[in-house]
Protein backbone atom coordinates (compact mmCIF):
# COMPACT_ATOMS: atom_id res chain seq x y z
CA UNK A 1 0.00 0.00 0.00
CA UNK A 2 1.10 3.49 -0.73
CA UNK A 3 1.91 5.89 2.09
CA UNK A 4 2.69 9.60 2.27
CA UNK A 5 4.71 11.09 5.10
CA UNK A 6 5.02 14.73 6.05
CA UNK A 7 7.44 14.96 8.92
CA UNK A 8 6.88 18.63 9.76
CA UNK A 9 3.56 19.21 11.55
CA UNK A 10 4.19 22.98 11.68
CA UNK A 11 6.59 25.45 10.16
CA UNK A 12 7.08 29.17 10.31
CA UNK A 13 8.76 31.50 7.87
CA UNK A 14 9.36 35.22 7.75
CA UNK A 15 7.44 37.10 5.11
CA UNK A 16 9.42 37.37 1.85
CA UNK A 17 11.71 34.50 2.84
CA UNK A 18 11.86 31.01 1.35
CA UNK A 19 10.57 27.86 3.00
CA UNK A 20 10.70 24.19 2.06
CA UNK A 21 8.09 21.65 3.10
CA UNK A 22 9.14 18.00 3.11
CA UNK A 23 7.27 14.98 1.83
CA UNK A 24 8.27 11.38 1.30
CA UNK A 25 6.17 8.58 -0.06
CA UNK A 26 6.31 4.87 -0.54
CA UNK A 27 5.05 2.98 -3.56
CA UNK A 28 5.90 0.08 -5.81
CA UNK A 29 4.23 1.71 -8.81
CA UNK A 30 6.26 3.42 -11.50
CA UNK A 31 3.52 5.62 -12.91
CA UNK A 32 1.73 8.00 -10.58
CA UNK A 33 1.07 11.64 -9.78
CA UNK A 34 2.15 13.75 -6.84
CA UNK A 35 0.50 16.91 -5.62
CA UNK A 36 0.74 19.66 -3.10
CA UNK A 37 -2.60 21.04 -1.96
CA UNK A 38 -3.20 24.11 0.16
CA UNK A 39 -6.10 24.18 2.60
CA UNK A 40 -6.80 27.66 4.03
CA UNK A 41 -9.24 28.24 6.90
CA UNK A 42 -12.13 28.03 4.42
CA UNK A 43 -11.10 24.36 4.04
CA UNK A 44 -11.35 24.48 0.26
CA UNK A 45 -8.64 22.24 -1.19
CA UNK A 46 -6.57 24.31 -3.61
CA UNK A 47 -4.13 22.67 -5.98
CA UNK A 48 -0.70 24.25 -5.64
CA UNK A 49 1.38 22.08 -7.91
CA UNK A 50 1.22 18.77 -9.74
CA UNK A 51 4.02 16.43 -10.79
CA UNK A 52 3.81 13.46 -13.12
CA UNK A 53 6.19 10.73 -12.02
CA UNK A 54 7.45 9.96 -15.50
CA UNK A 55 8.57 13.56 -15.98
CA UNK A 56 12.04 14.21 -14.65
CA UNK A 57 11.70 17.98 -14.80
CA UNK A 58 10.56 19.54 -11.55
CA UNK A 59 7.20 21.28 -11.73
CA UNK A 60 7.06 25.03 -11.13
CA UNK A 61 4.14 27.40 -10.62
CA UNK A 62 5.20 30.99 -10.06
CA UNK A 63 6.64 31.15 -6.52
CA UNK A 64 6.05 27.44 -5.92
CA UNK A 65 8.43 24.74 -7.08
CA UNK A 66 9.11 21.14 -6.19
CA UNK A 67 12.20 19.03 -5.80
CA UNK A 68 11.12 15.63 -7.08
CA UNK A 69 13.57 12.83 -6.36
CA UNK A 70 11.94 9.69 -7.74
CA UNK A 71 14.58 7.23 -6.61
CA UNK A 72 14.53 8.64 -3.10
CA UNK A 73 10.73 8.93 -3.19
CA UNK A 74 10.91 12.50 -2.04
CA UNK A 75 8.73 15.39 -3.14
CA UNK A 76 9.44 18.67 -1.34
CA UNK A 77 7.72 22.00 -1.94
CA UNK A 78 9.64 25.26 -2.00
CA UNK A 79 7.77 28.51 -1.53
CA UNK A 80 9.77 31.58 -2.49
CA UNK A 81 9.04 35.15 -1.41
CA UNK A 82 6.52 33.94 1.16
CA UNK A 83 3.40 36.04 1.48
CA UNK A 84 0.85 36.33 4.27
CA UNK A 85 -1.71 34.67 2.03
CA UNK A 86 0.43 31.55 1.90
CA UNK A 87 -0.45 30.74 5.51
CA UNK A 88 -2.45 27.52 5.42
CA UNK A 89 -2.32 23.78 5.88
CA UNK A 90 -0.34 22.11 3.12
CA UNK A 91 -0.98 18.51 2.14
CA UNK A 92 1.28 16.36 0.05
CA UNK A 93 -0.68 13.76 -1.90
CA UNK A 94 -0.10 10.69 -4.04
CA UNK A 95 -2.50 9.62 -6.76
CA UNK A 96 -2.36 6.02 -7.86
CA UNK A 97 -3.46 4.41 -11.08
CA UNK A 98 -7.00 3.91 -9.75
CA UNK A 99 -7.22 7.66 -9.10
CA UNK A 100 -7.30 7.04 -5.36
CA UNK A 101 -5.55 9.90 -3.67
CA UNK A 102 -3.61 9.41 -0.46
CA UNK A 103 -2.81 12.43 1.65
CA UNK A 104 -0.05 13.08 4.12
CA UNK A 105 -0.98 14.40 7.55
CA UNK A 106 -0.24 17.95 6.55
CA UNK A 107 2.09 20.77 7.50
CA UNK A 108 0.68 23.95 8.98
CA UNK A 109 2.59 26.92 7.60
CA UNK A 110 2.72 30.20 9.51
CA UNK A 111 3.93 33.37 7.85
CA UNK A 112 5.52 35.86 10.22
CA UNK A 113 5.09 39.52 9.25
CA UNK B 1 -10.20 24.96 -14.26
CA UNK B 2 -13.08 22.60 -13.76
CA UNK B 3 -15.63 23.45 -11.09
CA UNK B 4 -17.01 21.06 -8.50
CA UNK B 5 -19.76 22.34 -6.25
CA UNK B 6 -21.01 20.88 -2.99
CA UNK B 7 -24.29 21.59 -1.28
CA UNK B 8 -25.03 22.34 1.46
CA UNK B 9 -21.84 23.88 2.75
CA UNK B 10 -23.04 23.60 6.33
CA UNK B 11 -25.83 21.49 7.81
CA UNK B 12 -27.00 20.95 11.36
CA UNK B 13 -29.35 18.10 12.10
CA UNK B 14 -30.81 16.20 15.02
CA UNK B 15 -29.54 12.80 16.00
CA UNK B 16 -31.37 10.02 14.19
CA UNK B 17 -32.19 12.00 11.06
CA UNK B 18 -30.66 11.50 7.63
CA UNK B 19 -28.72 14.14 5.74
CA UNK B 20 -27.97 14.31 2.03
CA UNK B 21 -24.93 16.10 0.61
CA UNK B 22 -24.67 16.77 -3.11
CA UNK B 23 -21.55 16.97 -5.23
CA UNK B 24 -21.93 18.39 -8.72
CA UNK B 25 -19.52 18.82 -11.59
CA UNK B 26 -20.64 22.09 -13.14
CA UNK B 27 -18.81 22.25 -16.43
CA UNK B 28 -17.72 18.70 -17.18
CA UNK B 29 -18.97 15.17 -16.92
CA UNK B 30 -17.52 13.04 -14.17
CA UNK B 31 -17.85 9.30 -14.40
CA UNK B 32 -15.93 8.96 -11.17
CA UNK B 33 -16.23 10.99 -8.00
CA UNK B 34 -14.70 10.47 -4.61
CA UNK B 35 -15.90 11.20 -1.08
CA UNK B 36 -13.60 12.07 1.79
CA UNK B 37 -14.00 12.77 5.47
CA UNK B 38 -11.84 15.17 7.42
CA UNK B 39 -11.80 15.38 11.21
CA UNK B 40 -10.61 18.61 12.82
CA UNK B 41 -6.89 19.21 12.41
CA UNK B 42 -6.48 15.95 10.53
CA UNK B 43 -5.94 14.90 6.96
CA UNK B 44 -8.52 13.81 4.43
CA UNK B 45 -9.49 10.16 4.44
CA UNK B 46 -10.99 8.54 1.37
CA UNK B 47 -14.37 7.04 2.19
CA UNK B 48 -15.58 5.74 -1.14
CA UNK B 49 -15.33 5.89 -4.90
CA UNK B 50 -18.55 6.77 -6.66
CA UNK B 51 -19.03 5.46 -10.20
CA UNK B 52 -21.82 6.67 -12.44
CA UNK B 53 -24.38 3.97 -13.00
CA UNK B 54 -22.89 1.43 -10.65
CA UNK B 55 -22.43 0.76 -6.96
CA UNK B 56 -19.94 2.75 -4.99
CA UNK B 57 -16.75 1.15 -3.77
CA UNK B 58 -16.15 1.73 -0.07
CA UNK B 59 -12.83 1.85 1.71
CA UNK B 60 -12.16 -0.58 4.50
CA UNK B 61 -13.84 0.41 7.73
CA UNK B 62 -16.48 2.65 6.12
CA UNK B 63 -20.04 1.50 6.81
CA UNK B 64 -21.86 1.35 3.49
CA UNK B 65 -25.25 1.27 5.20
CA UNK B 66 -24.41 4.41 7.15
CA UNK B 67 -22.96 6.36 4.24
CA UNK B 68 -25.11 5.80 1.16
CA UNK B 69 -23.59 7.00 -2.09
CA UNK B 70 -25.51 7.41 -5.29
CA UNK B 71 -24.07 8.53 -8.63
CA UNK B 72 -27.16 8.64 -10.81
CA UNK B 73 -25.88 11.03 -13.47
CA UNK B 74 -22.59 12.16 -14.97
CA UNK B 75 -22.70 15.42 -13.04
CA UNK B 76 -24.11 14.46 -9.66
CA UNK B 77 -23.07 12.23 -6.79
CA UNK B 78 -24.83 12.26 -3.44
CA UNK B 79 -23.73 11.14 0.00
CA UNK B 80 -26.50 10.38 2.47
CA UNK B 81 -25.58 10.00 6.11
CA UNK B 82 -28.34 7.80 7.48
CA UNK B 83 -29.54 7.93 11.07
CA UNK B 84 -26.84 10.45 11.87
CA UNK B 85 -25.27 10.55 15.31
CA UNK B 86 -22.91 13.09 16.91
CA UNK B 87 -19.89 10.95 16.01
CA UNK B 88 -20.80 11.45 12.34
CA UNK B 89 -20.14 15.16 12.72
CA UNK B 90 -17.29 15.99 10.40
CA UNK B 91 -16.23 17.82 7.26
CA UNK B 92 -17.10 15.93 4.10
CA UNK B 93 -15.40 16.72 0.79
CA UNK B 94 -15.94 15.35 -2.68
CA UNK B 95 -13.70 15.37 -5.70
CA UNK B 96 -14.26 14.57 -9.34
CA UNK B 97 -11.88 13.16 -11.88
CA UNK B 98 -11.55 15.41 -14.90
CA UNK B 99 -8.98 13.25 -16.64
CA UNK B 100 -6.33 10.78 -15.48
CA UNK B 101 -4.21 12.43 -12.86
CA UNK B 102 -6.44 15.46 -12.46
CA UNK B 103 -8.89 15.86 -9.61
CA UNK B 104 -10.93 18.87 -8.61
CA UNK B 105 -12.36 19.25 -5.14
CA UNK B 106 -15.66 20.63 -3.94
CA UNK B 107 -15.81 23.30 -1.25
CA UNK B 108 -16.71 20.78 1.43
CA UNK B 109 -19.73 20.32 3.66
CA UNK B 110 -19.64 20.68 7.42
CA UNK B 111 -22.05 18.34 9.19
CA UNK B 112 -22.98 18.91 12.81
CA UNK B 113 -25.23 16.35 14.47
CA UNK B 114 -26.84 17.47 17.70
PDB file of N, CA and C in Angstrom, chain B residues 3-84:
ATOM      1  N   UNK B   3     -14.975  23.022 -12.325  1.00  0.00           N
ATOM      2  CA  UNK B   3     -15.628  23.445 -11.091  1.00  0.00           C
ATOM      3  C   UNK B   3     -16.454  22.308 -10.513  1.00  0.00           C
ATOM      4  N   UNK B   4     -16.222  22.056  -9.223  1.00  0.00           N
ATOM      5  CA  UNK B   4     -17.005  21.060  -8.498  1.00  0.00           C
ATOM      6  C   UNK B   4     -17.697  21.784  -7.345  1.00  0.00           C
ATOM      7  N   UNK B   5     -19.006  21.616  -7.251  1.00  0.00           N
ATOM      8  CA  UNK B   5     -19.764  22.336  -6.246  1.00  0.00           C
ATOM      9  C   UNK B   5     -20.416  21.371  -5.276  1.00  0.00           C
ATOM     10  N   UNK B   6     -20.357  21.689  -4.004  1.00  0.00           N
ATOM     11  CA  UNK B   6     -21.009  20.875  -2.986  1.00  0.00           C
ATOM     12  C   UNK B   6     -22.114  21.666  -2.322  1.00  0.00           C
ATOM     13  N   UNK B   7     -23.162  20.942  -1.951  1.00  0.00           N
ATOM     14  CA  UNK B   7     -24.290  21.593  -1.281  1.00  0.00           C
ATOM     15  C   UNK B   7     -24.955  20.617  -0.321  1.00  0.00           C
ATOM     16  N   UNK B   8     -25.280  21.001   0.905  1.00  0.00           N
ATOM     17  CA  UNK B   8     -25.029  22.335   1.457  1.00  0.00           C
ATOM     18  C   UNK B   8     -23.601  22.483   1.960  1.00  0.00           C
ATOM     19  N   UNK B   9     -23.187  23.675   2.236  1.00  0.00           N
ATOM     20  CA  UNK B   9     -21.837  23.878   2.751  1.00  0.00           C
ATOM     21  C   UNK B   9     -21.805  23.661   4.266  1.00  0.00           C
ATOM     22  N   UNK B  10     -22.964  23.810   4.898  1.00  0.00           N
ATOM     23  CA  UNK B  10     -23.038  23.598   6.330  1.00  0.00           C
ATOM     24  C   UNK B  10     -24.445  23.109   6.676  1.00  0.00           C
ATOM     25  N   UNK B  11     -24.525  22.028   7.417  1.00  0.00           N
ATOM     26  CA  UNK B  11     -25.826  21.491   7.811  1.00  0.00           C
ATOM     27  C   UNK B  11     -25.771  21.041   9.263  1.00  0.00           C
ATOM     28  N   UNK B  12     -26.832  21.384   9.971  1.00  0.00           N
ATOM     29  CA  UNK B  12     -27.003  20.952  11.358  1.00  0.00           C
ATOM     30  C   UNK B  12     -28.264  20.101  11.405  1.00  0.00           C
ATOM     31  N   UNK B  13     -28.180  18.953  12.032  1.00  0.00           N
ATOM     32  CA  UNK B  13     -29.355  18.097  12.105  1.00  0.00           C
ATOM     33  C   UNK B  13     -29.445  17.445  13.481  1.00  0.00           C
ATOM     34  N   UNK B  14     -30.606  16.904  13.745  1.00  0.00           N
ATOM     35  CA  UNK B  14     -30.811  16.203  15.022  1.00  0.00           C
ATOM     36  C   UNK B  14     -30.369  14.755  14.894  1.00  0.00           C
ATOM     37  N   UNK B  15     -29.958  14.196  15.981  1.00  0.00           N
ATOM     38  CA  UNK B  15     -29.542  12.805  16.002  1.00  0.00           C
ATOM     39  C   UNK B  15     -30.684  11.912  15.550  1.00  0.00           C
ATOM     40  N   UNK B  16     -30.374  10.954  14.690  1.00  0.00           N
ATOM     41  CA  UNK B  16     -31.368  10.022  14.187  1.00  0.00           C
ATOM     42  C   UNK B  16     -31.939  10.384  12.831  1.00  0.00           C
ATOM     43  N   UNK B  17     -31.700  11.597  12.387  1.00  0.00           N
ATOM     44  CA  UNK B  17     -32.187  12.001  11.064  1.00  0.00           C
ATOM     45  C   UNK B  17     -31.140  11.686  10.001  1.00  0.00           C
ATOM     46  N   UNK B  18     -31.573  11.748   8.747  1.00  0.00           N
ATOM     47  CA  UNK B  18     -30.664  11.496   7.626  1.00  0.00           C
ATOM     48  C   UNK B  18     -30.365  12.806   6.912  1.00  0.00           C
ATOM     49  N   UNK B  19     -29.175  12.913   6.409  1.00  0.00           N
ATOM     50  CA  UNK B  19     -28.725  14.138   5.738  1.00  0.00           C
ATOM     51  C   UNK B  19     -28.125  13.786   4.392  1.00  0.00           C
ATOM     52  N   UNK B  20     -28.501  14.560   3.366  1.00  0.00           N
ATOM     53  CA  UNK B  20     -27.968  14.315   2.028  1.00  0.00           C
ATOM     54  C   UNK B  20     -27.050  15.461   1.637  1.00  0.00           C
ATOM     55  N   UNK B  21     -25.892  15.116   1.116  1.00  0.00           N
ATOM     56  CA  UNK B  21     -24.929  16.099   0.609  1.00  0.00           C
ATOM     57  C   UNK B  21     -24.732  15.838  -0.874  1.00  0.00           C
ATOM     58  N   UNK B  22     -24.807  16.905  -1.660  1.00  0.00           N
ATOM     59  CA  UNK B  22     -24.670  16.770  -3.108  1.00  0.00           C
ATOM     60  C   UNK B  22     -23.301  17.254  -3.584  1.00  0.00           C
ATOM     61  N   UNK B  23     -22.803  16.589  -4.595  1.00  0.00           N
ATOM     62  CA  UNK B  23     -21.551  16.973  -5.234  1.00  0.00           C
ATOM     63  C   UNK B  23     -21.808  17.024  -6.733  1.00  0.00           C
ATOM     64  N   UNK B  24     -21.643  18.211  -7.300  1.00  0.00           N
ATOM     65  CA  UNK B  24     -21.933  18.395  -8.722  1.00  0.00           C
ATOM     66  C   UNK B  24     -20.707  18.867  -9.490  1.00  0.00           C
ATOM     67  N   UNK B  25     -20.520  18.296 -10.660  1.00  0.00           N
ATOM     68  CA  UNK B  25     -19.519  18.820 -11.587  1.00  0.00           C
ATOM     69  C   UNK B  25     -20.263  19.787 -12.501  1.00  0.00           C
ATOM     70  N   UNK B  26     -19.861  21.041 -12.476  1.00  0.00           N
ATOM     71  CA  UNK B  26     -20.644  22.088 -13.139  1.00  0.00           C
ATOM     72  C   UNK B  26     -20.354  22.236 -14.622  1.00  0.00           C
ATOM     73  N   UNK B  27     -19.142  21.984 -15.033  1.00  0.00           N
ATOM     74  CA  UNK B  27     -18.810  22.254 -16.430  1.00  0.00           C
ATOM     75  C   UNK B  27     -18.114  21.077 -17.109  1.00  0.00           C
ATOM     76  N   UNK B  28     -18.292  19.899 -16.548  1.00  0.00           N
ATOM     77  CA  UNK B  28     -17.723  18.705 -17.176  1.00  0.00           C
ATOM     78  C   UNK B  28     -18.487  17.490 -16.664  1.00  0.00           C
ATOM     79  N   UNK B  29     -18.325  16.401 -17.340  1.00  0.00           N
ATOM     80  CA  UNK B  29     -18.970  15.166 -16.922  1.00  0.00           C
ATOM     81  C   UNK B  29     -17.968  14.315 -16.152  1.00  0.00           C
ATOM     82  N   UNK B  30     -18.413  13.802 -15.035  1.00  0.00           N
ATOM     83  CA  UNK B  30     -17.520  13.038 -14.170  1.00  0.00           C
ATOM     84  C   UNK B  30     -18.067  11.628 -13.981  1.00  0.00           C
ATOM     85  N   UNK B  31     -17.419  10.669 -14.595  1.00  0.00           N
ATOM     86  CA  UNK B  31     -17.853   9.295 -14.401  1.00  0.00           C
ATOM     87  C   UNK B  31     -17.443   8.779 -13.032  1.00  0.00           C
ATOM     88  N   UNK B  32     -16.434   9.402 -12.468  1.00  0.00           N
ATOM     89  CA  UNK B  32     -15.935   8.965 -11.171  1.00  0.00           C
ATOM     90  C   UNK B  32     -15.810  10.154 -10.233  1.00  0.00           C
ATOM     91  N   UNK B  33     -16.377   9.992  -9.051  1.00  0.00           N
ATOM     92  CA  UNK B  33     -16.230  10.987  -8.001  1.00  0.00           C
ATOM     93  C   UNK B  33     -15.796  10.283  -6.731  1.00  0.00           C
ATOM     94  N   UNK B  34     -15.225  11.033  -5.842  1.00  0.00           N
ATOM     95  CA  UNK B  34     -14.701  10.467  -4.607  1.00  0.00           C
ATOM     96  C   UNK B  34     -15.243  11.253  -3.409  1.00  0.00           C
ATOM     97  N   UNK B  35     -15.445  10.554  -2.313  1.00  0.00           N
ATOM     98  CA  UNK B  35     -15.897  11.195  -1.077  1.00  0.00           C
ATOM     99  C   UNK B  35     -14.853  10.992   0.013  1.00  0.00           C
ATOM    100  N   UNK B  36     -14.591  12.088   0.736  1.00  0.00           N
ATOM    101  CA  UNK B  36     -13.598  12.072   1.793  1.00  0.00           C
ATOM    102  C   UNK B  36     -14.230  12.612   3.074  1.00  0.00           C
ATOM    103  N   UNK B  37     -13.569  12.250   4.173  1.00  0.00           N
ATOM    104  CA  UNK B  37     -13.998  12.770   5.468  1.00  0.00           C
ATOM    105  C   UNK B  37     -12.763  13.372   6.127  1.00  0.00           C
ATOM    106  N   UNK B  38     -12.962  14.512   6.757  1.00  0.00           N
ATOM    107  CA  UNK B  38     -11.843  15.168   7.423  1.00  0.00           C
ATOM    108  C   UNK B  38     -12.252  15.571   8.834  1.00  0.00           C
ATOM    109  N   UNK B  39     -11.580  14.995   9.822  1.00  0.00           N
ATOM    110  CA  UNK B  39     -11.797  15.380  11.207  1.00  0.00           C
ATOM    111  C   UNK B  39     -10.967  16.628  11.487  1.00  0.00           C
ATOM    112  N   UNK B  40     -11.348  17.379  12.522  1.00  0.00           N
ATOM    113  CA  UNK B  40     -10.613  18.615  12.825  1.00  0.00           C
ATOM    114  C   UNK B  40      -9.114  18.381  12.981  1.00  0.00           C
ATOM    115  N   UNK B  41      -8.353  19.223  12.332  1.00  0.00           N
ATOM    116  CA  UNK B  41      -6.889  19.211  12.410  1.00  0.00           C
ATOM    117  C   UNK B  41      -6.293  17.882  11.930  1.00  0.00           C
ATOM    118  N   UNK B  42      -7.012  17.192  11.090  1.00  0.00           N
ATOM    119  CA  UNK B  42      -6.478  15.953  10.527  1.00  0.00           C
ATOM    120  C   UNK B  42      -6.523  16.010   9.009  1.00  0.00           C
ATOM    121  N   UNK B  43      -5.999  14.958   8.412  1.00  0.00           N
ATOM    122  CA  UNK B  43      -5.942  14.903   6.963  1.00  0.00           C
ATOM    123  C   UNK B  43      -7.256  14.360   6.398  1.00  0.00           C
ATOM    124  N   UNK B  44      -7.348  14.361   5.091  1.00  0.00           N
ATOM    125  CA  UNK B  44      -8.524  13.810   4.433  1.00  0.00           C
ATOM    126  C   UNK B  44      -8.377  12.306   4.315  1.00  0.00           C
ATOM    127  N   UNK B  45      -9.486  11.626   4.584  1.00  0.00           N
ATOM    128  CA  UNK B  45      -9.485  10.165   4.435  1.00  0.00           C
ATOM    129  C   UNK B  45     -10.509   9.777   3.393  1.00  0.00           C
ATOM    130  N   UNK B  46     -10.079   8.996   2.413  1.00  0.00           N
ATOM    131  CA  UNK B  46     -10.989   8.544   1.367  1.00  0.00           C
ATOM    132  C   UNK B  46     -12.018   7.600   1.968  1.00  0.00           C
ATOM    133  N   UNK B  47     -13.297   7.895   1.702  1.00  0.00           N
ATOM    134  CA  UNK B  47     -14.369   7.043   2.190  1.00  0.00           C
ATOM    135  C   UNK B  47     -14.812   6.054   1.117  1.00  0.00           C
ATOM    136  N   UNK B  48     -15.012   6.592  -0.096  1.00  0.00           N
ATOM    137  CA  UNK B  48     -15.577   5.738  -1.137  1.00  0.00           C
ATOM    138  C   UNK B  48     -15.352   6.355  -2.507  1.00  0.00           C
ATOM    139  N   UNK B  49     -15.402   5.481  -3.496  1.00  0.00           N
ATOM    140  CA  UNK B  49     -15.332   5.889  -4.899  1.00  0.00           C
ATOM    141  C   UNK B  49     -16.717   5.708  -5.493  1.00  0.00           C
ATOM    142  N   UNK B  50     -17.211   6.754  -6.105  1.00  0.00           N
ATOM    143  CA  UNK B  50     -18.551   6.769  -6.662  1.00  0.00           C
ATOM    144  C   UNK B  50     -18.466   6.684  -8.186  1.00  0.00           C
ATOM    145  N   UNK B  51     -19.062   5.658  -8.758  1.00  0.00           N
ATOM    146  CA  UNK B  51     -19.026   5.456 -10.197  1.00  0.00           C
ATOM    147  C   UNK B  51     -20.428   5.611 -10.780  1.00  0.00           C
ATOM    148  N   UNK B  52     -20.524   6.409 -11.830  1.00  0.00           N
ATOM    149  CA  UNK B  52     -21.817   6.665 -12.440  1.00  0.00           C
ATOM    150  C   UNK B  52     -22.440   5.372 -12.958  1.00  0.00           C
ATOM    151  N   UNK B  53     -23.644   5.117 -12.521  1.00  0.00           N
ATOM    152  CA  UNK B  53     -24.384   3.967 -13.005  1.00  0.00           C
ATOM    153  C   UNK B  53     -24.059   2.645 -12.341  1.00  0.00           C
ATOM    154  N   UNK B  54     -23.199   2.679 -11.339  1.00  0.00           N
ATOM    155  CA  UNK B  54     -22.889   1.429 -10.646  1.00  0.00           C
ATOM    156  C   UNK B  54     -22.722   1.693  -9.155  1.00  0.00           C
ATOM    157  N   UNK B  55     -22.545   0.617  -8.412  1.00  0.00           N
ATOM    158  CA  UNK B  55     -22.428   0.757  -6.959  1.00  0.00           C
ATOM    159  C   UNK B  55     -21.099   1.402  -6.582  1.00  0.00           C
ATOM    160  N   UNK B  56     -21.162   2.130  -5.485  1.00  0.00           N
ATOM    161  CA  UNK B  56     -19.943   2.752  -4.990  1.00  0.00           C
ATOM    162  C   UNK B  56     -19.017   1.701  -4.380  1.00  0.00           C
ATOM    163  N   UNK B  57     -17.755   2.013  -4.391  1.00  0.00           N
ATOM    164  CA  UNK B  57     -16.750   1.151  -3.771  1.00  0.00           C
ATOM    165  C   UNK B  57     -16.292   1.824  -2.489  1.00  0.00           C
ATOM    166  N   UNK B  58     -16.458   1.140  -1.373  1.00  0.00           N
ATOM    167  CA  UNK B  58     -16.153   1.728  -0.073  1.00  0.00           C
ATOM    168  C   UNK B  58     -14.773   1.282   0.417  1.00  0.00           C
ATOM    169  N   UNK B  59     -14.110   2.184   1.098  1.00  0.00           N
ATOM    170  CA  UNK B  59     -12.834   1.853   1.711  1.00  0.00           C
ATOM    171  C   UNK B  59     -13.071   1.010   2.965  1.00  0.00           C
ATOM    172  N   UNK B  60     -12.057   0.297   3.338  1.00  0.00           N
ATOM    173  CA  UNK B  60     -12.155  -0.578   4.502  1.00  0.00           C
ATOM    174  C   UNK B  60     -12.493   0.238   5.740  1.00  0.00           C
ATOM    175  N   UNK B  61     -13.462  -0.254   6.492  1.00  0.00           N
ATOM    176  CA  UNK B  61     -13.841   0.412   7.725  1.00  0.00           C
ATOM    177  C   UNK B  61     -14.970   1.416   7.572  1.00  0.00           C
ATOM    178  N   UNK B  62     -15.384   1.704   6.357  1.00  0.00           N
ATOM    179  CA  UNK B  62     -16.481   2.651   6.124  1.00  0.00           C
ATOM    180  C   UNK B  62     -17.778   1.862   5.994  1.00  0.00           C
ATOM    181  N   UNK B  63     -18.770   2.231   6.811  1.00  0.00           N
ATOM    182  CA  UNK B  63     -20.040   1.504   6.814  1.00  0.00           C
ATOM    183  C   UNK B  63     -20.888   1.927   5.617  1.00  0.00           C
ATOM    184  N   UNK B  64     -21.112   1.018   4.697  1.00  0.00           N
ATOM    185  CA  UNK B  64     -21.864   1.349   3.488  1.00  0.00           C
ATOM    186  C   UNK B  64     -23.339   1.603   3.777  1.00  0.00           C
ATOM    187  N   UNK B  65     -23.853   1.026   4.849  1.00  0.00           N
ATOM    188  CA  UNK B  65     -25.253   1.269   5.203  1.00  0.00           C
ATOM    189  C   UNK B  65     -25.435   2.603   5.917  1.00  0.00           C
ATOM    190  N   UNK B  66     -24.374   3.107   6.471  1.00  0.00           N
ATOM    191  CA  UNK B  66     -24.415   4.411   7.151  1.00  0.00           C
ATOM    192  C   UNK B  66     -24.209   5.544   6.140  1.00  0.00           C
ATOM    193  N   UNK B  67     -23.307   5.333   5.219  1.00  0.00           N
ATOM    194  CA  UNK B  67     -22.965   6.362   4.235  1.00  0.00           C
ATOM    195  C   UNK B  67     -23.371   5.862   2.850  1.00  0.00           C
ATOM    196  N   UNK B  68     -24.584   6.244   2.446  1.00  0.00           N
ATOM    197  CA  UNK B  68     -25.109   5.803   1.159  1.00  0.00           C
ATOM    198  C   UNK B  68     -24.651   6.749   0.060  1.00  0.00           C
ATOM    199  N   UNK B  69     -24.074   6.189  -0.982  1.00  0.00           N
ATOM    200  CA  UNK B  69     -23.587   6.998  -2.091  1.00  0.00           C
ATOM    201  C   UNK B  69     -24.326   6.601  -3.351  1.00  0.00           C
ATOM    202  N   UNK B  70     -24.797   7.618  -4.048  1.00  0.00           N
ATOM    203  CA  UNK B  70     -25.514   7.406  -5.294  1.00  0.00           C
ATOM    204  C   UNK B  70     -24.925   8.323  -6.363  1.00  0.00           C
ATOM    205  N   UNK B  71     -24.661   7.758  -7.525  1.00  0.00           N
ATOM    206  CA  UNK B  71     -24.072   8.533  -8.626  1.00  0.00           C
ATOM    207  C   UNK B  71     -24.953   8.300  -9.851  1.00  0.00           C
ATOM    208  N   UNK B  72     -26.122   8.940  -9.818  1.00  0.00           N
ATOM    209  CA  UNK B  72     -27.160   8.643 -10.811  1.00  0.00           C
ATOM    210  C   UNK B  72     -26.938   9.317 -12.158  1.00  0.00           C
ATOM    211  N   UNK B  73     -26.129  10.369 -12.195  1.00  0.00           N
ATOM    212  CA  UNK B  73     -25.879  11.035 -13.468  1.00  0.00           C
ATOM    213  C   UNK B  73     -24.407  11.386 -13.575  1.00  0.00           C
ATOM    214  N   UNK B  74     -24.005  11.849 -14.740  1.00  0.00           N
ATOM    215  CA  UNK B  74     -22.591  12.160 -14.974  1.00  0.00           C
ATOM    216  C   UNK B  74     -22.142  13.455 -14.316  1.00  0.00           C
ATOM    217  N   UNK B  75     -23.078  14.162 -13.687  1.00  0.00           N
ATOM    218  CA  UNK B  75     -22.703  15.421 -13.042  1.00  0.00           C
ATOM    219  C   UNK B  75     -23.086  15.482 -11.575  1.00  0.00           C
ATOM    220  N   UNK B  76     -23.630  14.401 -11.030  1.00  0.00           N
ATOM    221  CA  UNK B  76     -24.110  14.463  -9.657  1.00  0.00           C
ATOM    222  C   UNK B  76     -23.846  13.172  -8.900  1.00  0.00           C
ATOM    223  N   UNK B  77     -23.207  13.330  -7.736  1.00  0.00           N
ATOM    224  CA  UNK B  77     -23.065  12.230  -6.790  1.00  0.00           C
ATOM    225  C   UNK B  77     -23.606  12.726  -5.449  1.00  0.00           C
ATOM    226  N   UNK B  78     -24.304  11.851  -4.735  1.00  0.00           N
ATOM    227  CA  UNK B  78     -24.835  12.260  -3.436  1.00  0.00           C
ATOM    228  C   UNK B  78     -24.338  11.316  -2.348  1.00  0.00           C
ATOM    229  N   UNK B  79     -24.105  11.899  -1.196  1.00  0.00           N
ATOM    230  CA  UNK B  79     -23.731  11.143   0.005  1.00  0.00           C
ATOM    231  C   UNK B  79     -24.833  11.354   1.020  1.00  0.00           C
ATOM    232  N   UNK B  80     -25.464  10.285   1.447  1.00  0.00           N
ATOM    233  CA  UNK B  80     -26.500  10.379   2.474  1.00  0.00           C
ATOM    234  C   UNK B  80     -25.982   9.733   3.748  1.00  0.00           C
ATOM    235  N   UNK B  81     -25.950  10.524   4.800  1.00  0.00           N
ATOM    236  CA  UNK B  81     -25.584   9.999   6.106  1.00  0.00           C
ATOM    237  C   UNK B  81     -26.890   9.583   6.787  1.00  0.00           C
ATOM    238  N   UNK B  82     -27.080   8.305   6.951  1.00  0.00           N
ATOM    239  CA  UNK B  82     -28.343   7.800   7.479  1.00  0.00           C
ATOM    240  C   UNK B  82     -28.291   7.699   8.999  1.00  0.00           C
ATOM    241  N   UNK B  83     -29.426   8.009   9.614  1.00  0.00           N
ATOM    242  CA  UNK B  83     -29.541   7.934  11.072  1.00  0.00           C
ATOM    243  C   UNK B  83     -28.292   8.528  11.730  1.00  0.00           C
ATOM    244  N   UNK B  84     -28.073   9.793  11.425  1.00  0.00           N
ATOM    245  CA  UNK B  84     -26.840  10.452  11.866  1.00  0.00           C
ATOM    246  C   UNK B  84     -26.761  10.549  13.385  1.00  0.00           C
TER     247      UNK B  84
END
